[in-house]
PDB file of C-alpha atoms and ligand atoms in Angstrom:
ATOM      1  CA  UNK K  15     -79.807  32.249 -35.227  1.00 52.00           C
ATOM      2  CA  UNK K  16     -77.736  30.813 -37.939  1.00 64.00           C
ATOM      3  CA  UNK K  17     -74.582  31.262 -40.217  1.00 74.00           C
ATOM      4  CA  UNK K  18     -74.032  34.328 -42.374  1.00 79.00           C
ATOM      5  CA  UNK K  19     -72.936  33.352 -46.312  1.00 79.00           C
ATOM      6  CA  UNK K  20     -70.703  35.605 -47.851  1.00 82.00           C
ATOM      7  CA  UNK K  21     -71.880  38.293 -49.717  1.00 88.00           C
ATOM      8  CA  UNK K  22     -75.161  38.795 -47.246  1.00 92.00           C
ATOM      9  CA  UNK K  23     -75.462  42.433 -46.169  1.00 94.00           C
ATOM     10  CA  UNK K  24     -77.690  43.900 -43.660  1.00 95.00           C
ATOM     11  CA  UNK K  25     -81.033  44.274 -43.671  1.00 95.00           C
ATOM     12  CA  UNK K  26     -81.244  47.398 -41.965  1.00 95.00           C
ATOM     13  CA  UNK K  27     -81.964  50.414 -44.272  1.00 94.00           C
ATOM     14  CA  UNK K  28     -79.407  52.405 -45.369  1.00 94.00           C
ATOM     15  CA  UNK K  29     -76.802  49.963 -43.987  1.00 95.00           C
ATOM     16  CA  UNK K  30     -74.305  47.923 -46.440  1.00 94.00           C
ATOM     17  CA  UNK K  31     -72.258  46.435 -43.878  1.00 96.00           C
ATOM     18  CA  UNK K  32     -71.666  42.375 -44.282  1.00 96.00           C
ATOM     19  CA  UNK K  33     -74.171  40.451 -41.875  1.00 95.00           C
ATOM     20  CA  UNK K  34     -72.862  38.183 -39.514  1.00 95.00           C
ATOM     21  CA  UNK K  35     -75.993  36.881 -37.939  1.00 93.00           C
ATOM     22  CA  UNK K  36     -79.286  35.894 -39.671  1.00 92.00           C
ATOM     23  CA  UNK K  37     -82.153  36.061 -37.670  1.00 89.00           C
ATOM     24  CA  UNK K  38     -86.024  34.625 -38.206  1.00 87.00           C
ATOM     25  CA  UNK K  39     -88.421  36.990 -39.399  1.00 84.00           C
ATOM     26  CA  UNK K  40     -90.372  36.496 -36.273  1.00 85.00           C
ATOM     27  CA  UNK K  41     -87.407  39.589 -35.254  1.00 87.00           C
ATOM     28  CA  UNK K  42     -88.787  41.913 -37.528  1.00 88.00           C
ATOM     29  CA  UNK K  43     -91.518  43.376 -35.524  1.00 87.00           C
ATOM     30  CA  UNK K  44     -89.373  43.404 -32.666  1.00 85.00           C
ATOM     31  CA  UNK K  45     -86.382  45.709 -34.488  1.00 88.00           C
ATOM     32  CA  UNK K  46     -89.386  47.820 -36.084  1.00 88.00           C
ATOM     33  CA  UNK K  47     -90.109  48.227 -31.974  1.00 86.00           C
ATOM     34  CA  UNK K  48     -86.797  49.091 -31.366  1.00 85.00           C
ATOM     35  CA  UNK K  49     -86.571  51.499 -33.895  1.00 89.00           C
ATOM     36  CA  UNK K  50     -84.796  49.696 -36.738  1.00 91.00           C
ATOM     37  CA  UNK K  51     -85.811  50.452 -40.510  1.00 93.00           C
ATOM     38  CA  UNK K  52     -85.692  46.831 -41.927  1.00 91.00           C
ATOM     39  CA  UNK K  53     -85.696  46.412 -45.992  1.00 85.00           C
ATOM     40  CA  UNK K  54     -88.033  43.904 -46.667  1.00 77.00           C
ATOM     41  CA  UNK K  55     -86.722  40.235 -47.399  1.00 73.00           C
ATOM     42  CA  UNK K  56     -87.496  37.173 -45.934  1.00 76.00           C
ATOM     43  CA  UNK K  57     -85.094  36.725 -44.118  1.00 84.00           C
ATOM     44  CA  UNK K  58     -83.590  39.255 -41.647  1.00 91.00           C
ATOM     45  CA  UNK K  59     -79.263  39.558 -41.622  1.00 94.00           C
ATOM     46  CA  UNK K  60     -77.595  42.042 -39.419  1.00 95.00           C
ATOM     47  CA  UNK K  61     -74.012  43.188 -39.303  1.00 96.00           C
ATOM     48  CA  UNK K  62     -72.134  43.268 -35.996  1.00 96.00           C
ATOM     49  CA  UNK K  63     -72.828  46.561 -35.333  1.00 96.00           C
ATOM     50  CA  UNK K  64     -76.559  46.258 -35.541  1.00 95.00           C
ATOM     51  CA  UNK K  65     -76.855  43.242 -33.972  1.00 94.00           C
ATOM     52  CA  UNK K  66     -75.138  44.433 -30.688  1.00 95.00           C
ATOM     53  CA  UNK K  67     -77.884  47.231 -31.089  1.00 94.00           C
ATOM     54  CA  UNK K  68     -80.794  45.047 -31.488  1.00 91.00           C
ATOM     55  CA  UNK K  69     -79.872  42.654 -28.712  1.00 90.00           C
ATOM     56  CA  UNK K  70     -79.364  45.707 -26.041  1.00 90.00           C
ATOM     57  CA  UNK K  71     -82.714  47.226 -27.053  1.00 87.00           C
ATOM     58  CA  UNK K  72     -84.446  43.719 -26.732  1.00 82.00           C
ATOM     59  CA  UNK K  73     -82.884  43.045 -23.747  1.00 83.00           C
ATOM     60  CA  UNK K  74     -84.126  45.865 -22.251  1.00 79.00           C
ATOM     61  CA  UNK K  75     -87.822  45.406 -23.674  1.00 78.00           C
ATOM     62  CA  UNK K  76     -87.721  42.021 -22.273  1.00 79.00           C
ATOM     63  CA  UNK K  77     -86.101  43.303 -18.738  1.00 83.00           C
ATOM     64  CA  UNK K  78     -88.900  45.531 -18.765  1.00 78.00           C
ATOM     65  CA  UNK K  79     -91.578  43.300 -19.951  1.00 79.00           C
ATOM     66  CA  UNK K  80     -91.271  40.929 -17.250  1.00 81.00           C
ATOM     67  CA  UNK K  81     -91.222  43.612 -14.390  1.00 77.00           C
ATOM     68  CA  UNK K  82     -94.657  44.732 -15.835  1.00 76.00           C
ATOM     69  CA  UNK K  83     -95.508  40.586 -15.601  1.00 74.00           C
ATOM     70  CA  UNK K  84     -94.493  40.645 -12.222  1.00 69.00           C
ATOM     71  CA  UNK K  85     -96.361  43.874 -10.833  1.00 57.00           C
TER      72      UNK K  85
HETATM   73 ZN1   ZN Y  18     -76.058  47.111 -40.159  1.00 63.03          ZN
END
């Protein structure tokens, strides 16, 4: 998780908002999970909006993958 420059926009399709979060690409399969059209890049940014979005739905993946670890 690191710093946003200026000028970075999101990397989610269809999205122009400015990115306030970077994450690793290690993310990407997990947004493509959660139902997230990336553009491709290197390097994933997401804007405040999608970023909230992403971190409920992985929440809840995790949440759910641990119960399955657990049963
Ligand atoms: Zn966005």
């Amino acid at each position: 998780m690191g710093k946003v420059k200026k000028g970075e926009v999101c990397s989610v399709q269809g999205c122009a908002n400015p990115a306030i979060r970077s994450l690793s690409p290690q993310y990407s399969g997990a947004m493509k999970k959660a139902g997230f059209k990336l553009s491709e890049s290197k390097r994933l940014f997401l804007c405040e909006e999608h970023y909230k979005a992403f971190k409920k739905a992985h929440t809840a993946e995790e949440r759910l993958e641990r119960w399955r670890q657990s049963g």
